[in-house]
PDB file of C-alpha atoms in Angstrom:
ATOM      1  CA  UNK A 172      54.110 147.957  98.259  1.00 43.00           C
ATOM      2  CA  UNK A 173      56.746 146.487  95.986  1.00 44.00           C
ATOM      3  CA  UNK A 174      56.098 143.961  92.816  1.00 41.00           C
ATOM      4  CA  UNK A 175      58.538 141.795  91.547  1.00 43.00           C
ATOM      5  CA  UNK A 176      58.301 141.260  87.757  1.00 45.00           C
ATOM      6  CA  UNK A 177      61.120 138.619  87.259  1.00 46.00           C
ATOM      7  CA  UNK A 178      61.987 135.964  90.198  1.00 47.00           C
ATOM      8  CA  UNK A 179      65.510 136.364  90.949  1.00 47.00           C
ATOM      9  CA  UNK A 180      67.890 133.647  89.202  1.00 51.00           C
ATOM     10  CA  UNK A 181      69.651 131.252  92.239  1.00 50.00           C
ATOM     11  CA  UNK A 182      73.276 131.487  91.676  1.00 52.00           C
ATOM     12  CA  UNK A 183      75.592 128.651  92.592  1.00 55.00           C
ATOM     13  CA  UNK A 184      77.745 129.622  95.781  1.00 52.00           C
ATOM     14  CA  UNK A 185      81.035 128.552  94.699  1.00 53.00           C
ATOM     15  CA  UNK A 186      81.730 126.705  98.046  1.00 50.00           C
ATOM     16  CA  UNK A 187      78.689 124.638  97.852  1.00 49.00           C
ATOM     17  CA  UNK A 188      79.590 123.933  93.841  1.00 53.00           C
ATOM     18  CA  UNK A 189      82.836 122.818  94.930  1.00 54.00           C
ATOM     19  CA  UNK A 190      81.424 120.722  97.727  1.00 53.00           C
ATOM     20  CA  UNK A 191      79.091 118.859  95.660  1.00 54.00           C
ATOM     21  CA  UNK A 192      82.020 118.244  93.248  1.00 52.00           C
ATOM     22  CA  UNK A 193      83.953 116.638  95.510  1.00 53.00           C
ATOM     23  CA  UNK A 194      81.284 114.353  96.927  1.00 53.00           C
ATOM     24  CA  UNK A 195      81.162 112.896  92.877  1.00 54.00           C
ATOM     25  CA  UNK A 196      84.982 111.860  93.388  1.00 54.00           C
ATOM     26  CA  UNK A 197      83.366 108.823  95.700  1.00 53.00           C
ATOM     27  CA  UNK A 198      81.880 107.565  92.076  1.00 55.00           C
ATOM     28  CA  UNK A 199      84.715 107.743  89.784  1.00 62.00           C
ATOM     29  CA  UNK A 200      88.292 106.798  89.467  1.00 68.00           C
ATOM     30  CA  UNK A 201      89.122 109.633  86.936  1.00 70.00           C
ATOM     31  CA  UNK A 202      89.478 112.197  89.492  1.00 76.00           C
ATOM     32  CA  UNK A 203      92.089 112.170  92.458  1.00 78.00           C
ATOM     33  CA  UNK A 204      91.185 111.439  96.156  1.00 78.00           C
ATOM     34  CA  UNK A 205      90.297 114.661  97.919  1.00 77.00           C
ATOM     35  CA  UNK A 206      92.757 116.396  99.378  1.00 80.00           C
ATOM     36  CA  UNK A 207      92.138 118.651 102.571  1.00 81.00           C
ATOM     37  CA  UNK A 208      93.803 121.547 103.667  1.00 84.00           C
ATOM     38  CA  UNK A 209      95.040 119.645 106.672  1.00 88.00           C
ATOM     39  CA  UNK A 210      96.409 116.627 104.623  1.00 86.00           C
ATOM     40  CA  UNK A 211      97.901 119.237 101.949  1.00 84.00           C
ATOM     41  CA  UNK A 212      99.881 121.025 105.128  1.00 89.00           C
ATOM     42  CA  UNK A 213     101.358 117.792 106.148  1.00 89.00           C
ATOM     43  CA  UNK A 214     102.416 116.819 102.802  1.00 89.00           C
ATOM     44  CA  UNK A 215     104.165 120.254 102.310  1.00 89.00           C
ATOM     45  CA  UNK A 216     105.748 119.700 106.236  1.00 88.00           C
ATOM     46  CA  UNK A 217     107.078 116.119 105.117  1.00 87.00           C
ATOM     47  CA  UNK A 218     108.152 117.448 101.662  1.00 87.00           C
ATOM     48  CA  UNK A 219     106.441 114.707 100.073  1.00 89.00           C
ATOM     49  CA  UNK A 220     105.120 114.995  96.650  1.00 91.00           C
ATOM     50  CA  UNK A 221     101.750 114.753  95.959  1.00 91.00           C
ATOM     51  CA  UNK A 222      98.481 115.351  93.648  1.00 91.00           C
ATOM     52  CA  UNK A 223      95.099 117.566  94.103  1.00 87.00           C
ATOM     53  CA  UNK A 224      92.303 117.859  92.368  1.00 84.00           C
ATOM     54  CA  UNK A 225      92.290 120.515  89.125  1.00 82.00           C
ATOM     55  CA  UNK A 226      89.269 122.460  88.751  1.00 77.00           C
ATOM     56  CA  UNK A 227      88.931 123.879  85.068  1.00 74.00           C
ATOM     57  CA  UNK A 228      86.461 126.068  83.116  1.00 69.00           C
ATOM     58  CA  UNK A 229      84.167 124.326  80.921  1.00 68.00           C
ATOM     59  CA  UNK A 230      81.401 126.402  78.747  1.00 76.00           C
ATOM     60  CA  UNK A 231      79.793 128.164  81.454  1.00 74.00           C
ATOM     61  CA  UNK A 232      80.669 126.213  84.415  1.00 70.00           C
ATOM     62  CA  UNK A 233      83.452 124.475  85.996  1.00 68.00           C
ATOM     63  CA  UNK A 234      84.649 120.998  86.438  1.00 70.00           C
ATOM     64  CA  UNK A 235      86.927 118.557  88.040  1.00 72.00           C
ATOM     65  CA  UNK A 236      89.225 116.944  85.346  1.00 74.00           C
ATOM     66  CA  UNK A 237      92.471 115.734  86.044  1.00 85.00           C
ATOM     67  CA  UNK A 238      94.963 116.704  88.674  1.00 91.00           C
ATOM     68  CA  UNK A 239      97.782 119.117  89.713  1.00 91.00           C
ATOM     69  CA  UNK A 240     101.390 117.888  90.898  1.00 94.00           C
ATOM     70  CA  UNK A 241     102.724 119.712  93.606  1.00 93.00           C
ATOM     71  CA  UNK A 242     106.998 118.650  93.910  1.00 93.00           C
ATOM     72  CA  UNK A 243     107.561 118.155  97.581  1.00 89.00           C
ATOM     73  CA  UNK A 244     111.391 119.441  97.946  1.00 89.00           C
ATOM     74  CA  UNK A 245     110.027 122.777  96.650  1.00 92.00           C
ATOM     75  CA  UNK A 246     106.164 122.528  97.166  1.00 90.00           C
ATOM     76  CA  UNK A 247     105.849 124.078  93.879  1.00 93.00           C
ATOM     77  CA  UNK A 248     103.112 123.131  91.271  1.00 92.00           C
ATOM     78  CA  UNK A 249     105.080 121.051  88.352  1.00 94.00           C
ATOM     79  CA  UNK A 250     102.367 120.433  86.072  1.00 94.00           C
ATOM     80  CA  UNK A 251      99.220 118.815  85.270  1.00 94.00           C
ATOM     81  CA  UNK A 252      97.823 114.980  84.863  1.00 93.00           C
ATOM     82  CA  UNK A 253      95.041 114.224  82.226  1.00 91.00           C
ATOM     83  CA  UNK A 254      91.734 112.146  83.168  1.00 90.00           C
ATOM     84  CA  UNK A 255      93.486 108.989  81.678  1.00 93.00           C
ATOM     85  CA  UNK A 256      97.113 109.584  83.845  1.00 95.00           C
ATOM     86  CA  UNK A 257      94.594 110.407  87.128  1.00 94.00           C
ATOM     87  CA  UNK A 258      92.913 107.004  86.351  1.00 94.00           C
ATOM     88  CA  UNK A 259      96.039 105.099  85.967  1.00 96.00           C
ATOM     89  CA  UNK A 260      97.129 106.309  89.422  1.00 95.00           C
ATOM     90  CA  UNK A 261      93.940 105.528  91.220  1.00 94.00           C
ATOM     91  CA  UNK A 262      94.613 101.960  90.205  1.00 96.00           C
ATOM     92  CA  UNK A 263      97.977 101.996  90.763  1.00 96.00           C
ATOM     93  CA  UNK A 264      97.307 103.315  94.655  1.00 93.00           C
ATOM     94  CA  UNK A 265      94.103 101.229  94.708  1.00 92.00           C
ATOM     95  CA  UNK A 266      92.559 104.541  95.723  1.00 88.00           C
ATOM     96  CA  UNK A 267      90.082 104.340  92.798  1.00 84.00           C
ATOM     97  CA  UNK A 268      86.285 104.697  94.101  1.00 79.00           C
ATOM     98  CA  UNK A 269      84.236 103.267  91.206  1.00 84.00           C
ATOM     99  CA  UNK A 270      83.333 104.161  87.547  1.00 88.00           C
ATOM    100  CA  UNK A 271      83.699 102.273  84.586  1.00 91.00           C
ATOM    101  CA  UNK A 272      86.465 100.930  81.907  1.00 94.00           C
ATOM    102  CA  UNK A 273      85.577 100.663  78.433  1.00 93.00           C
ATOM    103  CA  UNK A 274      87.472  98.272  75.863  1.00 93.00           C
ATOM    104  CA  UNK A 275      86.893  96.881  72.497  1.00 92.00           C
ATOM    105  CA  UNK A 276      86.674  92.731  72.544  1.00 88.00           C
ATOM    106  CA  UNK A 277      89.258  91.969  69.856  1.00 86.00           C
ATOM    107  CA  UNK A 278      87.178  88.689  68.348  1.00 87.00           C
ATOM    108  CA  UNK A 279      83.836  90.762  67.971  1.00 83.00           C
ATOM    109  CA  UNK A 280      84.822  94.364  67.665  1.00 86.00           C
ATOM    110  CA  UNK A 281      82.440  95.237  70.333  1.00 86.00           C
ATOM    111  CA  UNK A 282      82.411  97.437  73.410  1.00 88.00           C
ATOM    112  CA  UNK A 283      82.896  96.020  76.683  1.00 90.00           C
ATOM    113  CA  UNK A 284      81.900  98.087  79.717  1.00 91.00           C
ATOM    114  CA  UNK A 285      83.326  97.335  82.737  1.00 94.00           C
ATOM    115  CA  UNK A 286      81.648  98.516  86.134  1.00 93.00           C
ATOM    116  CA  UNK A 287      84.299  98.878  88.815  1.00 93.00           C
ATOM    117  CA  UNK A 288      83.048  97.243  92.136  1.00 93.00           C
ATOM    118  CA  UNK A 289      86.469  97.686  94.248  1.00 94.00           C
ATOM    119  CA  UNK A 290      90.394  98.127  93.613  1.00 95.00           C
ATOM    120  CA  UNK A 291      92.864  96.656  95.849  1.00 96.00           C
ATOM    121  CA  UNK A 292      96.319  97.497  95.684  1.00 97.00           C
ATOM    122  CA  UNK A 293      99.531  96.222  97.415  1.00 97.00           C
ATOM    123  CA  UNK A 294     103.203  97.771  96.843  1.00 98.00           C
ATOM    124  CA  UNK A 295     105.837  95.614  97.713  1.00 98.00           C
ATOM    125  CA  UNK A 296     109.547  96.998  98.154  1.00 98.00           C
ATOM    126  CA  UNK A 297     112.460  94.895  97.531  1.00 98.00           C
ATOM    127  CA  UNK A 298     116.365  96.064  98.023  1.00 98.00           C
ATOM    128  CA  UNK A 299     118.522  93.442  96.409  1.00 96.00           C
ATOM    129  CA  UNK A 300     122.338  94.412  96.063  1.00 94.00           C
ATOM    130  CA  UNK A 301     121.365  98.177  97.240  1.00 92.00           C
ATOM    131  CA  UNK A 302     118.987  98.237  94.246  1.00 97.00           C
ATOM    132  CA  UNK A 303     115.333  99.155  95.056  1.00 98.00           C
ATOM    133  CA  UNK A 304     112.410  97.877  93.015  1.00 98.00           C
ATOM    134  CA  UNK A 305     108.675  97.664  93.536  1.00 98.00           C
ATOM    135  CA  UNK A 306     105.851  95.009  92.665  1.00 98.00           C
ATOM    136  CA  UNK A 307     102.802  96.168  92.663  1.00 98.00           C
ATOM    137  CA  UNK A 308      99.751  93.674  92.971  1.00 98.00           C
ATOM    138  CA  UNK A 309      96.136  95.143  91.661  1.00 98.00           C
ATOM    139  CA  UNK A 310      93.221  93.287  92.034  1.00 98.00           C
ATOM    140  CA  UNK A 311      89.545  94.816  91.058  1.00 97.00           C
ATOM    141  CA  UNK A 312      86.166  93.175  91.244  1.00 96.00           C
ATOM    142  CA  UNK A 313      82.978  94.202  88.922  1.00 94.00           C
ATOM    143  CA  UNK A 314      80.395  93.515  86.499  1.00 92.00           C
ATOM    144  CA  UNK A 315      79.592  93.993  82.888  1.00 89.00           C
ATOM    145  CA  UNK A 316      77.239  96.891  83.340  1.00 77.00           C
ATOM    146  CA  UNK A 317      76.228  96.160  79.531  1.00 60.00           C
ATOM    147  CA  UNK A 318      76.594  93.429  77.367  1.00 54.00           C
ATOM    148  CA  UNK A 319      76.540  94.259  73.897  1.00 52.00           C
ATOM    149  CA  UNK A 320      78.139  91.131  72.798  1.00 51.00           C
ATOM    150  CA  UNK A 321      74.939  89.569  71.244  1.00 51.00           C
ATOM    151  CA  UNK A 322      76.977  86.618  69.527  1.00 52.00           C
ATOM    152  CA  UNK A 323      78.669  86.013  72.721  1.00 54.00           C
ATOM    153  CA  UNK A 324      77.214  83.999  76.141  1.00 59.00           C
ATOM    154  CA  UNK A 325      78.070  86.209  78.845  1.00 60.00           C
ATOM    155  CA  UNK A 326      77.851  83.257  81.072  1.00 64.00           C
ATOM    156  CA  UNK A 327      80.348  81.261  78.997  1.00 79.00           C
ATOM    157  CA  UNK A 328      83.740  80.557  80.731  1.00 84.00           C
ATOM    158  CA  UNK A 329      85.621  81.626  77.610  1.00 87.00           C
ATOM    159  CA  UNK A 330      84.073  84.804  77.480  1.00 86.00           C
ATOM    160  CA  UNK A 331      84.304  85.826  80.853  1.00 89.00           C
ATOM    161  CA  UNK A 332      88.017  84.982  80.705  1.00 92.00           C
ATOM    162  CA  UNK A 333      88.513  86.905  77.412  1.00 92.00           C
ATOM    163  CA  UNK A 334      86.373  89.877  78.765  1.00 92.00           C
ATOM    164  CA  UNK A 335      88.611  90.292  81.871  1.00 96.00           C
ATOM    165  CA  UNK A 336      91.628  90.152  79.690  1.00 96.00           C
ATOM    166  CA  UNK A 337      90.311  92.853  77.664  1.00 96.00           C
ATOM    167  CA  UNK A 338      89.954  94.993  80.726  1.00 97.00           C
ATOM    168  CA  UNK A 339      93.208  94.161  82.146  1.00 98.00           C
ATOM    169  CA  UNK A 340      94.907  95.298  79.066  1.00 97.00           C
ATOM    170  CA  UNK A 341      93.001  98.797  78.874  1.00 97.00           C
ATOM    171  CA  UNK A 342      93.671  99.378  82.722  1.00 98.00           C
ATOM    172  CA  UNK A 343      97.454  98.257  82.301  1.00 98.00           C
ATOM    173  CA  UNK A 344      97.438 100.997  79.414  1.00 98.00           C
ATOM    174  CA  UNK A 345      96.239 103.347  82.148  1.00 97.00           C
ATOM    175  CA  UNK A 346      98.653 102.414  84.793  1.00 98.00           C
ATOM    176  CA  UNK A 347     101.781 102.911  82.404  1.00 98.00           C
ATOM    177  CA  UNK A 348     100.810 106.134  81.220  1.00 97.00           C
ATOM    178  CA  UNK A 349     100.463 107.375  85.062  1.00 97.00           C
ATOM    179  CA  UNK A 350     103.761 105.704  85.562  1.00 97.00           C
ATOM    180  CA  UNK A 351     105.508 107.486  82.497  1.00 97.00           C
ATOM    181  CA  UNK A 352     104.069 110.730  83.314  1.00 96.00           C
ATOM    182  CA  UNK A 353     104.779 110.824  87.241  1.00 96.00           C
ATOM    183  CA  UNK A 354     108.398 108.665  87.350  1.00 96.00           C
ATOM    184  CA  UNK A 355     109.613 109.597  83.956  1.00 94.00           C
ATOM    185  CA  UNK A 356     108.601 112.913  82.936  1.00 96.00           C
ATOM    186  CA  UNK A 357     108.027 114.908  86.008  1.00 96.00           C
ATOM    187  CA  UNK A 358     110.147 112.617  88.123  1.00 96.00           C
ATOM    188  CA  UNK A 359     108.075 112.520  91.369  1.00 96.00           C
ATOM    189  CA  UNK A 360     106.644 110.124  93.585  1.00 97.00           C
ATOM    190  CA  UNK A 361     103.126 110.690  94.293  1.00 96.00           C
ATOM    191  CA  UNK A 362     101.684 107.285  94.794  1.00 94.00           C
ATOM    192  CA  UNK A 363     103.287 106.691  98.388  1.00 94.00           C
ATOM    193  CA  UNK A 364     106.162 104.382  97.245  1.00 97.00           C
ATOM    194  CA  UNK A 365     108.382 106.056  99.490  1.00 96.00           C
ATOM    195  CA  UNK A 366     106.352 105.477 102.424  1.00 95.00           C
ATOM    196  CA  UNK A 367     105.692 101.642 101.684  1.00 97.00           C
ATOM    197  CA  UNK A 368     109.973 101.583 101.661  1.00 98.00           C
ATOM    198  CA  UNK A 369     110.399 103.790 104.691  1.00 97.00           C
ATOM    199  CA  UNK A 370     108.449 101.131 106.876  1.00 97.00           C
ATOM    200  CA  UNK A 371     109.982  97.684 105.020  1.00 98.00           C
ATOM    201  CA  UNK A 372     113.298  99.044 104.858  1.00 98.00           C
ATOM    202  CA  UNK A 373     113.974 102.109 107.436  1.00 97.00           C
ATOM    203  CA  UNK A 374     117.642 101.986 106.980  1.00 97.00           C
ATOM    204  CA  UNK A 375     117.688 102.295 103.234  1.00 98.00           C
ATOM    205  CA  UNK A 376     115.053 104.926 103.661  1.00 97.00           C
ATOM    206  CA  UNK A 377     117.328 107.030 105.655  1.00 97.00           C
ATOM    207  CA  UNK A 378     120.095 106.978 102.701  1.00 96.00           C
ATOM    208  CA  UNK A 379     117.745 107.818  99.945  1.00 97.00           C
ATOM    209  CA  UNK A 380     114.944 110.195 101.553  1.00 94.00           C
ATOM    210  CA  UNK A 381     116.599 113.550 100.807  1.00 93.00           C
ATOM    211  CA  UNK A 382     116.582 112.816  97.164  1.00 93.00           C
ATOM    212  CA  UNK A 383     114.048 110.252  96.775  1.00 95.00           C
ATOM    213  CA  UNK A 384     111.912 111.969  93.874  1.00 94.00           C
ATOM    214  CA  UNK A 385     115.413 112.020  91.784  1.00 94.00           C
ATOM    215  CA  UNK A 386     115.820 108.290  92.704  1.00 96.00           C
ATOM    216  CA  UNK A 387     112.360 106.941  92.513  1.00 97.00           C
ATOM    217  CA  UNK A 388     112.631 108.054  88.821  1.00 96.00           C
ATOM    218  CA  UNK A 389     115.035 105.367  88.051  1.00 96.00           C
ATOM    219  CA  UNK A 390     113.351 102.630  90.207  1.00 98.00           C
ATOM    220  CA  UNK A 391     112.115  99.226  88.195  1.00 98.00           C
ATOM    221  CA  UNK A 392     108.151  99.431  88.775  1.00 98.00           C
ATOM    222  CA  UNK A 393     106.696  95.781  88.158  1.00 98.00           C
ATOM    223  CA  UNK A 394     102.816  95.594  87.943  1.00 98.00           C
ATOM    224  CA  UNK A 395     100.508  92.639  88.088  1.00 98.00           C
ATOM    225  CA  UNK A 396      96.961  93.253  87.713  1.00 98.00           C
ATOM    226  CA  UNK A 397      93.976  90.765  87.765  1.00 98.00           C
ATOM    227  CA  UNK A 398      90.521  91.814  86.694  1.00 98.00           C
ATOM    228  CA  UNK A 399      87.461  89.463  88.147  1.00 97.00           C
ATOM    229  CA  UNK A 400      84.245  89.583  86.655  1.00 94.00           C
ATOM    230  CA  UNK A 401      81.847  88.406  89.413  1.00 87.00           C
ATOM    231  CA  UNK A 402      78.289  89.661  88.151  1.00 68.00           C
ATOM    232  CA  UNK A 403      76.610  90.846  84.907  1.00 64.00           C
ATOM    233  CA  UNK A 404      74.322  93.806  84.213  1.00 56.00           C
ATOM    234  CA  UNK A 405      72.611  92.320  81.694  1.00 52.00           C
ATOM    235  CA  UNK A 406      72.103  88.506  80.935  1.00 50.00           C
ATOM    236  CA  UNK A 407      73.863  86.417  78.005  1.00 51.00           C
ATOM    237  CA  UNK A 408      72.249  84.444  75.744  1.00 50.00           C
ATOM    238  CA  UNK A 409      70.025  81.248  77.214  1.00 44.00           C
TER     239      UNK A 409
END
């Protein structure tokens, strides 16, 4: 007869752990969308640059944090993006799946917390006199998940507009960080600008596709961002 003095501790199976971590991507905009093995193979075959989730050790565990950049022409890793830069890319591409944005209200110096319901992004390529540029229109709807502004009325139109502008400014910081890091420092297009250009201007694309990442590094990107606060997590003053 066997006697167990202590029940064996359950160990996390690595594949299950990674699967659970991947599911959390659906609830945050600070991690890149899931990149499957098939998707990665397609990107590499097309010599298209891309990002994928980065796994890092954290205390006695592992976590998803930021992203790794893979250059399409060489299929080699260039470096990493931090959480803020990854979040900015998700706003730029419209692939964010939720989460929050925190910002400080300039009038009251109190925290505003915006809970993301959806993010929509439209990339519009332009070619004028042979020069390529992009306009990006980003819209997001959400709510104030917490209203710490006890001196403000969350139903007052002026407060709503000020809160929307505050969140817009904060998100633009994230977007600009993402553009600066990918376009200027790493000189790669990981947001799909080239694909959009190829659809609207196929002839132009044929001329630039072989050295697109290098061309992209000098292309102007103009971003128009709108935040719409639709509902509130807590009520304002009555």
